[in-house]
Structure formats: C-alpha cells, structure tokens
Amino acid sequence: MTASAHDPSQAAIETIRARVFAFPKRHFLSAGDLNALQAVELLDLADAFVALNRQTSKTLDILKGRTLMNLFFENSTRTQSSFELAGKRLGADVVNMNPKTSSVAKGETLIDTAVTLNAMRPDLLVIRHASSGAASLLSQKVSGHVVNAGDGQHEHPTQAVLDALSIRRAFGRVSGLTVAICGDVLHSRVARSNVALLHTLGASVRLVGPPTLMPSQAERWGVTVHHDMKSGLAGADVVMMLRLQLERMQGAFVPSTREYFRFYGLDREKLSRAAPGAKVMHPGPMNRGVEIDSDVADDPAISLIQDQVEMGVAARMAVLTSLAARLEAAQ
Amino acid sequence: MNASQPLAFVNARLVDPESGYDGRGGVIVSEGVITDVAKGREFGKLSKAVRVIDCGGALLAPGLIDLRVRTGEPGAETKETLASAAKAAAAGGVTSFVVQPDTAPAIDDPSVVDFILRRARDIDSARILVAGAATRGLKGEQMAEIGLMREAGCVYVTDAGKPIVDSKVMQRVLTYAKGFDALLAHRPMDPWLGKGGAAIGGEFAGRMGLPSISPMAERIMLERDVALLEATGGKLLVDQISSAQALETLERAKKKGLRIHASVSINHLSFNELDIGDYRTFAKLNPPLRGEDDRQALIEALASGLIDVVVSSHSPAPAEDKRLPFDEAAPGAVGLETLLPALLSLYHEERIALVDLIRAVTLAPAELLGLRGGRIAPGAPADLVLCDIDAPIIIDAARLLSKSKNSPFDGRRLQGQVLMTVVDGRVVHRAEG
C-alpha cells in the first residue's frame, strides 16, 4: 500500500499525474481540434481536477515557473477569473492584461500587442477577443501556447469542455444523449464549440431558435434545426440555453424580449417536453425572464448551471496542463 | 531606348480581339503607333533603322487596359503611388489603367482630375487615366461636377466601392451623365443587407462565425439600378459583379437592349470563400468572395460575353491594414502584376478561348471608354504585351513591385510570364534574364 492511499490529497494528485497527456496541437483554438479519444482523456483529467478542487489544498506545481497571460480584449469576469484560478492552482505565474486600458486603446494592433507580449516570453496566452479568428491570428505570431477563450462569434472551446464535463458527470456519459442548444445560435461561439465537441463525444445535437438567430445552412453542421421549442425539446436529455445578446434587439432579430420569452424562453411548461430527468444548462450570464425562467434556472434538481461554473476551473486546469505537457514534450 | 526607333515584332502568336485573329504574325510600330500588321505572313525586307524583336512564338497582344485600380496617391502614398502602380502595371503587361476616385481628397472635382493627369504625364511606364466621383466626396448625396470632370479628362464616373444608396440621386446621376455620354460605374450592394458584414452569408461564414452580408444584397440593388437605367436611358457599368443571382438580372437587362455592361474582378474568377481558410485576410475582398457555384457562373458569363470586362481591382493595403482580425482588416488585394497570368488560367483550363480572354482586358474596356487602344491594327496606339503564356511562375508577394504586398495569389503556381511591355512604342518593362 502506498502512502497516497492514506492521504486523499496525495491520491488526487497521483490520479492527475497519471492522466496527464500531451495536447494534440500547439494551441487550443477550436473544440474540433480533439478527436474522440483525446476528448475523453481531457475529460478524465478534468474530472481528477474536480476532486482536487474540492479539497482544502488545491494547489499543484505542474505549471511552476511557467507564465500564463490572460489577454481579455472583451470583458468577461467569470471566464477570466476561471482561467486565473486555474493557472494559480497549477502554480503558474499569472498576469492579467487589460488591453482596454493599455496601448491597444492608443491604436496598437493585436499583432503589435502580441509581439510585445511575446518578448516577455509567456508560456501560455489566453485570449478573448470580439473578432472571429483573433485567437488564430495571435497563435501565428507568438511562440507560446494560445488558448482561445472566445473569439467573436466563432468558438469558445474551453466552454465546450466544461459543458461536456458537466453533462458527463450528471449522466455518466455523453454518447447517446440528445442535447438541444437553444436561443441565439447565430451569434453564439458557445454553440459552435459545443456542436463540435458533443458530436465528437457521440451526442446527437439539435439547434433550436428563431430563423433570424439561426446560422445559414446550420443543418449542414450535422444537427437538426428546429424553430419551435416544442419539437426542439421533445425527448431531449439536455437543454442548453444560450444568452440572448440584448444588444441584438436593436438589429431587429426578434421583436421584443417579451415575445422572445413567450416562444423561446425556457420555463417549466416548455421543459416538460424534454425527457424525464432532463438537465438544464446555461453558459451565463443569464438574462432571467428573457431566455430562462428563474424557477428553472435555480432548481438544483434540474439545473447544472452552478456545476458548469465549478467545472470551468477544472476543465481549464486540464487544458492548461495538457498544453504544458506538450511544451515539456517538445523541450 | 529611343521612342522614335521603329520596332518590328516578328515570329509571334498574334492575338487581336478586334478581328478575332489568333495565329502567327508580327507588328511594326513607329512613332508610338502600330504601322503595319502581318497576320499569317512575314514582313518583307525591313529597313536597317528598324529594331527587330524575335518573339519566339510568344503571345503578342494589345497591352491590357485595367478599368479599376486604386492608388494611394493622393493621400496615402505609403500604400501606393501613381509611379509605383505604373511600374507594377508595366510588369503585369497593363499599359493603361484607370485610377479610382476614392483617394484623399476624393477625385470629385476637375482640379483633382487635372492634378492626377499632370502627375501622370511624368510617368512613362503606363498610361494613367482617371475616373471621377459620381457624387461629391463619394457621399451619395450631391452630384459631382461630372461635365467639368469630363472636360478635364476623366474617362468615367463612379463612387468606387460605395453604392449610391439614394435612388433619387442615382436616377439623377444616370440622367445627367447621359448628357455628357459619361459611363457610370456602380457597385450594386444593398447597404442594409450588407451592413457590418465581412463575408457572404452561407454555411462557411456561419461556421466561421463571421458577420455576414446577405447573398441577395447585390442582386437587389442591381434590380433597382436596372429599373432606373430603363427609365433614364443612361449608360451603366456594373462594377465587379460577383453573384450568380445578379447575373440573371444582368442578362435580362441586356436582352432588353439597355446600355448595361459588367466587369468582374480576376479575384472572383480565381477564388471562392473557402480561400479565406483560417481567416486569411489577403482573401478579404470587396465584394467578398462567394461560393464555388458563383465563381463557376462568373466564368460561364465571361465565356458567353455576358460579362464584358475583367479588372484587377488593384487595392493596395499595407501590412498594418491587413494584419488584423478578419472583420477589422481592410478589404482588397493588389492585382496589376497577377491579372494576366491569373486570367490565362482560364485558357489553360480550356474554359475560355485566348482571344476572348484578351478581349475582356483590352478591346472591351477600350470600347467602353472610347479609346483607340485595345486592338492590333494600323493606327492604334503601340501599346503591347509580349507574354510566354506557358511559362510556369510562382507568385511571390514579396517580389511584387507594388508598394503593398497584399496578394491572395501569394505562393500560387500560374502560367504566363510577361516578357516585355510596350507603351506608346517604348519598351517599359522587360523580364529579367
């Protein structure tokens, strides 16, 4: 019997170390970068981090000596905090850059910023940006590993990992489940990443929303498209709501929040169409009474929303660890 | 070289779009004009004063006339000057090009037309022509001094990439320009359907999360333009048509006998939206690239003559304007040097006959503007291009002569090496080696 068997915190650490795998690519820009085996390995690793995060001592030295830069061109308190916490718990030196108050506001371009930051030799760069493709552009110009923390309307791959982790922990599997992703799919990077990863993991995916908020030819993504919540939710195991970006209201994508809630907001009545035991998810922040009723969002028996926040830190720790493992493998 | 020394081009594959000739032949030029043309025969004994150039079977065609070239001069000379654009033109076999009016200040006044033409007189590597703005400041509100600009030498009027949204203004411009027999070039793009978009809406843009433009934005405004053209009897050039839907509208208008013509950019004949790939901003263009079905339809339309003219749509943008996230990056690509070899791809792929391709970049634009060039006939200007159409080349953007290097053809393998360019009887470019 090893010493770790007596020490639960040591056991969690050993599990983590046993599950570490080198990421398939230098950067994590898209949920589609993972194949099924790698996705499962990443979820297994994230699972081990959940156990660690629930202990009193949550820190490790996996990223000791490494520098993690959070580069958030768009505000996002929760994602930034989640990455910051993930980096710190792994022992990295974490720097938060706020480009809005830096040289970027004075006309410096993303590439200029990247080149400047690169000279500081960060090992891991986490970027959020309002333009699709910004993370990809940055990744071509820096020597460190880039993690896409949301690029425009394109992808948010770590959100997909944490969502998949939340689903797997709730159901014990992802494969074979039916997931309905509902709301403003058109502008949602969360939806694009989730469609990719859930497919990889063997789930069947539906997209539900008004035609004005559905990307053109979305059915070619390998999903079924529904414009009616009743058919869209029928028999679904997971109902993943998306945030309606209220600024879109001015673009007349939907007539009013009142009408939107009537037809596309999730309440008990609409949820009753889903499979028995269905779970509800939301990437946050929520517009209560617009896309989701508080009654549903706050019911711990059906809502995974708080789990998603918890899983966020673990999922990001897993991603950072795997990228660092690739870094070490390369050195 | 002495411009007055007569030149004899012999042993060429002579292509003349006016007569439809494509065969062996030669040309003698003297005093800036073509003085003799041999088709299917050799010249007799030439005087010793004539310098003989053996073309070795290479293509000898009229110099290219490019109706759509943006320069940075005046206002943004770091992007491109008239002189650097002219050098690039000569290297690409383009002997005349029309400067777009979206400069700073805009070419919306006879004095600016005059300024450009005076600058152009000092530049001898290409003929520089000017398009005047259709509306003041290209704002689409008040008509520019079309008559005075015509008098100053502008060859057509256009608001360049900006559509004239106000239908009443568009109607007045068409009506007024008719009085001066001025051609109006107009980009059809419904501004509301195109607002904020960086790519054409469809599966690709949706998957990439790119803010999109409705695929119908072009057709809808073209339908309006055709209706106004019908009412006014003006003369319209549809600037860089890019969609299969708009081609249907164009065809109907042509069948009605309206004075309507269309250009297409070489980029839209060569690339589709998938060339954007991983947010490659060199492939960000205006109008944006479309699907392969549209590209094929454009090629068919060029082959059938529905589309009259091919343009380079030369739009220099330096690295600082391109090295940005896709939706923030400047649209456009340089194209003066790649126009001819890219166009020849359609010949090598056996899609369009060589003489028809050459017509679209020589005679067709010349006729639209009422120029004497674009043909190989005695009395025509001695503007010629000699090109080895089979020679393989790899486009290296870094070696382009434009001051900006934004070329989507970078790294692409093409066939067609410009060997020599002649303007006004003077050799203005000769290939190295």
Short mmCIF file of N, CA and C in Angstrom, two decimals, chain B residues 204-269:
data_model
loop_
_atom_site.label_atom_id
_atom_site.label_comp_id
_atom_site.label_asym_id
_atom_site.label_seq_id
_atom_site.Cartn_x
_atom_site.Cartn_y
_atom_site.Cartn_z
N PHE B 204 -20.28 28.62 -44.89
CA PHE B 204 -18.89 28.90 -44.49
C PHE B 204 -18.84 30.03 -43.46
N ALA B 205 -19.51 31.16 -43.78
CA ALA B 205 -19.48 32.30 -42.85
C ALA B 205 -20.11 31.91 -41.52
N GLY B 206 -21.19 31.11 -41.59
CA GLY B 206 -21.86 30.69 -40.36
C GLY B 206 -20.96 29.85 -39.49
N ARG B 207 -20.26 28.94 -40.10
CA ARG B 207 -19.36 28.04 -39.36
C ARG B 207 -18.18 28.81 -38.77
N MET B 208 -17.69 29.80 -39.54
CA MET B 208 -16.53 30.56 -39.08
C MET B 208 -16.91 31.69 -38.12
N GLY B 209 -18.21 31.88 -37.94
CA GLY B 209 -18.65 32.94 -37.04
C GLY B 209 -18.34 34.33 -37.56
N LEU B 210 -18.35 34.47 -38.90
CA LEU B 210 -18.05 35.79 -39.47
C LEU B 210 -19.34 36.56 -39.69
N PRO B 211 -19.34 37.84 -39.29
CA PRO B 211 -20.54 38.65 -39.55
C PRO B 211 -20.78 38.70 -41.05
N SER B 212 -22.03 38.47 -41.45
CA SER B 212 -22.23 38.20 -42.87
C SER B 212 -23.13 39.19 -43.58
N ILE B 213 -22.97 39.18 -44.89
CA ILE B 213 -23.74 40.00 -45.81
C ILE B 213 -24.73 39.09 -46.50
N SER B 214 -25.94 39.53 -46.65
CA SER B 214 -26.93 38.68 -47.33
C SER B 214 -26.48 38.40 -48.76
N PRO B 215 -26.59 37.16 -49.20
CA PRO B 215 -26.20 36.85 -50.59
C PRO B 215 -27.02 37.64 -51.61
N MET B 216 -28.18 38.17 -51.18
CA MET B 216 -29.05 38.88 -52.12
C MET B 216 -28.76 40.37 -52.23
N ALA B 217 -27.82 40.85 -51.41
CA ALA B 217 -27.58 42.30 -51.35
C ALA B 217 -27.19 42.87 -52.72
N GLU B 218 -26.46 42.10 -53.49
CA GLU B 218 -26.01 42.58 -54.81
C GLU B 218 -27.17 42.60 -55.81
N ARG B 219 -27.90 41.51 -55.82
CA ARG B 219 -28.97 41.40 -56.80
C ARG B 219 -30.05 42.46 -56.56
N ILE B 220 -30.38 42.67 -55.30
CA ILE B 220 -31.47 43.61 -55.01
C ILE B 220 -31.13 45.00 -55.51
N MET B 221 -29.91 45.45 -55.27
CA MET B 221 -29.58 46.80 -55.73
C MET B 221 -29.41 46.83 -57.25
N LEU B 222 -28.95 45.74 -57.83
CA LEU B 222 -28.84 45.72 -59.29
C LEU B 222 -30.22 45.80 -59.94
N GLU B 223 -31.20 45.14 -59.33
CA GLU B 223 -32.57 45.22 -59.85
C GLU B 223 -33.04 46.69 -59.86
N ARG B 224 -32.70 47.39 -58.79
CA ARG B 224 -33.06 48.82 -58.73
C ARG B 224 -32.34 49.60 -59.84
N ASP B 225 -31.04 49.34 -59.95
CA ASP B 225 -30.24 50.07 -60.94
C ASP B 225 -30.77 49.84 -62.35
N VAL B 226 -31.16 48.61 -62.61
CA VAL B 226 -31.68 48.29 -63.95
C VAL B 226 -32.98 49.04 -64.20
N ALA B 227 -33.83 49.10 -63.18
CA ALA B 227 -35.09 49.83 -63.34
C ALA B 227 -34.82 51.30 -63.61
N LEU B 228 -33.86 51.88 -62.90
CA LEU B 228 -33.54 53.29 -63.11
C LEU B 228 -32.88 53.52 -64.48
N LEU B 229 -32.07 52.56 -64.89
CA LEU B 229 -31.42 52.66 -66.19
C LEU B 229 -32.46 52.64 -67.30
N GLU B 230 -33.44 51.78 -67.11
CA GLU B 230 -34.52 51.66 -68.09
C GLU B 230 -35.26 53.00 -68.21
N ALA B 231 -35.45 53.62 -67.06
CA ALA B 231 -36.21 54.88 -67.05
C ALA B 231 -35.40 56.05 -67.60
N THR B 232 -34.09 56.00 -67.42
CA THR B 232 -33.27 57.17 -67.76
C THR B 232 -32.55 57.04 -69.10
N GLY B 233 -32.30 55.81 -69.51
CA GLY B 233 -31.55 55.61 -70.76
C GLY B 233 -30.07 55.93 -70.64
N GLY B 234 -29.54 55.88 -69.45
CA GLY B 234 -28.11 56.14 -69.23
C GLY B 234 -27.25 54.97 -69.66
N LYS B 235 -25.99 55.04 -69.23
CA LYS B 235 -25.02 54.01 -69.60
C LYS B 235 -24.35 53.53 -68.31
N LEU B 236 -24.51 52.26 -68.02
CA LEU B 236 -24.10 51.74 -66.71
C LEU B 236 -23.10 50.60 -66.86
N LEU B 237 -22.06 50.67 -66.03
CA LEU B 237 -21.14 49.54 -65.90
C LEU B 237 -21.36 48.95 -64.50
N VAL B 238 -21.81 47.71 -64.47
CA VAL B 238 -21.99 47.05 -63.17
C VAL B 238 -20.60 46.70 -62.66
N ASP B 239 -20.21 47.34 -61.58
CA ASP B 239 -18.84 47.24 -61.10
C ASP B 239 -18.63 45.94 -60.33
N GLN B 240 -17.82 45.08 -60.85
CA GLN B 240 -17.41 43.83 -60.20
C GLN B 240 -18.59 42.98 -59.76
N ILE B 241 -19.34 42.54 -60.72
CA ILE B 241 -20.45 41.63 -60.42
C ILE B 241 -19.87 40.37 -59.79
N SER B 242 -20.59 39.80 -58.82
CA SER B 242 -19.96 38.68 -58.12
C SER B 242 -20.90 37.52 -57.83
N SER B 243 -22.17 37.66 -58.18
CA SER B 243 -23.10 36.58 -57.79
C SER B 243 -23.88 36.05 -58.99
N ALA B 244 -24.22 34.78 -58.91
CA ALA B 244 -25.00 34.15 -59.98
C ALA B 244 -26.37 34.81 -60.08
N GLN B 245 -26.93 35.19 -58.95
CA GLN B 245 -28.25 35.82 -58.96
C GLN B 245 -28.24 37.13 -59.74
N ALA B 246 -27.18 37.93 -59.50
CA ALA B 246 -27.10 39.22 -60.19
C ALA B 246 -26.87 39.02 -61.69
N LEU B 247 -26.22 37.92 -62.06
CA LEU B 247 -26.01 37.64 -63.49
C LEU B 247 -27.34 37.46 -64.21
N GLU B 248 -28.29 36.86 -63.52
CA GLU B 248 -29.62 36.69 -64.13
C GLU B 248 -30.25 38.04 -64.41
N THR B 249 -30.10 38.94 -63.46
CA THR B 249 -30.64 40.30 -63.63
C THR B 249 -29.94 40.99 -64.79
N LEU B 250 -28.63 40.84 -64.85
CA LEU B 250 -27.85 41.46 -65.93
C LEU B 250 -28.30 40.94 -67.29
N GLU B 251 -28.51 39.66 -67.37
CA GLU B 251 -28.90 39.04 -68.64
C GLU B 251 -30.24 39.59 -69.11
N ARG B 252 -31.17 39.70 -68.19
CA ARG B 252 -32.49 40.24 -68.55
C ARG B 252 -32.34 41.67 -69.08
N ALA B 253 -31.52 42.46 -68.40
CA ALA B 253 -31.34 43.86 -68.78
C ALA B 253 -30.70 43.97 -70.16
N LYS B 254 -29.72 43.10 -70.40
CA LYS B 254 -29.05 43.14 -71.72
C LYS B 254 -30.02 42.74 -72.82
N LYS B 255 -30.85 41.75 -72.51
CA LYS B 255 -31.81 41.30 -73.53
C LYS B 255 -32.80 42.40 -73.88
N LYS B 256 -33.04 43.27 -72.92
CA LYS B 256 -33.96 44.40 -73.17
C LYS B 256 -33.30 45.48 -74.02
N GLY B 257 -32.01 45.34 -74.23
CA GLY B 257 -31.30 46.33 -75.05
C GLY B 257 -30.81 47.53 -74.27
N LEU B 258 -30.79 47.45 -72.96
CA LEU B 258 -30.29 48.58 -72.17
C LEU B 258 -28.78 48.71 -72.36
N ARG B 259 -28.29 49.93 -72.15
CA ARG B 259 -26.83 50.14 -72.25
C ARG B 259 -26.19 49.75 -70.92
N ILE B 260 -26.10 48.48 -70.73
CA ILE B 260 -25.56 47.97 -69.46
C ILE B 260 -24.40 47.02 -69.75
N HIS B 261 -23.36 47.16 -68.99
CA HIS B 261 -22.16 46.33 -69.14
C HIS B 261 -21.76 45.87 -67.75
N ALA B 262 -20.86 44.91 -67.70
CA ALA B 262 -20.45 44.43 -66.38
C ALA B 262 -18.98 44.08 -66.38
N SER B 263 -18.37 44.34 -65.24
CA SER B 263 -16.98 43.89 -65.04
C SER B 263 -16.98 42.83 -63.95
N VAL B 264 -15.92 42.07 -63.94
CA VAL B 264 -15.71 41.10 -62.87
C VAL B 264 -14.24 41.21 -62.48
N SER B 265 -13.96 41.02 -61.20
CA SER B 265 -12.55 41.08 -60.81
C SER B 265 -11.91 39.71 -61.00
N ILE B 266 -10.63 39.75 -61.31
CA ILE B 266 -9.90 38.49 -61.51
C ILE B 266 -9.95 37.64 -60.25
N ASN B 267 -10.05 38.29 -59.10
CA ASN B 267 -10.10 37.55 -57.84
C ASN B 267 -11.34 36.66 -57.76
N HIS B 268 -12.46 37.21 -58.24
CA HIS B 268 -13.71 36.44 -58.15
C HIS B 268 -13.77 35.32 -59.19
N LEU B 269 -12.91 35.43 -60.21
CA LEU B 269 -12.80 34.32 -61.17
C LEU B 269 -11.83 33.25 -60.65
#
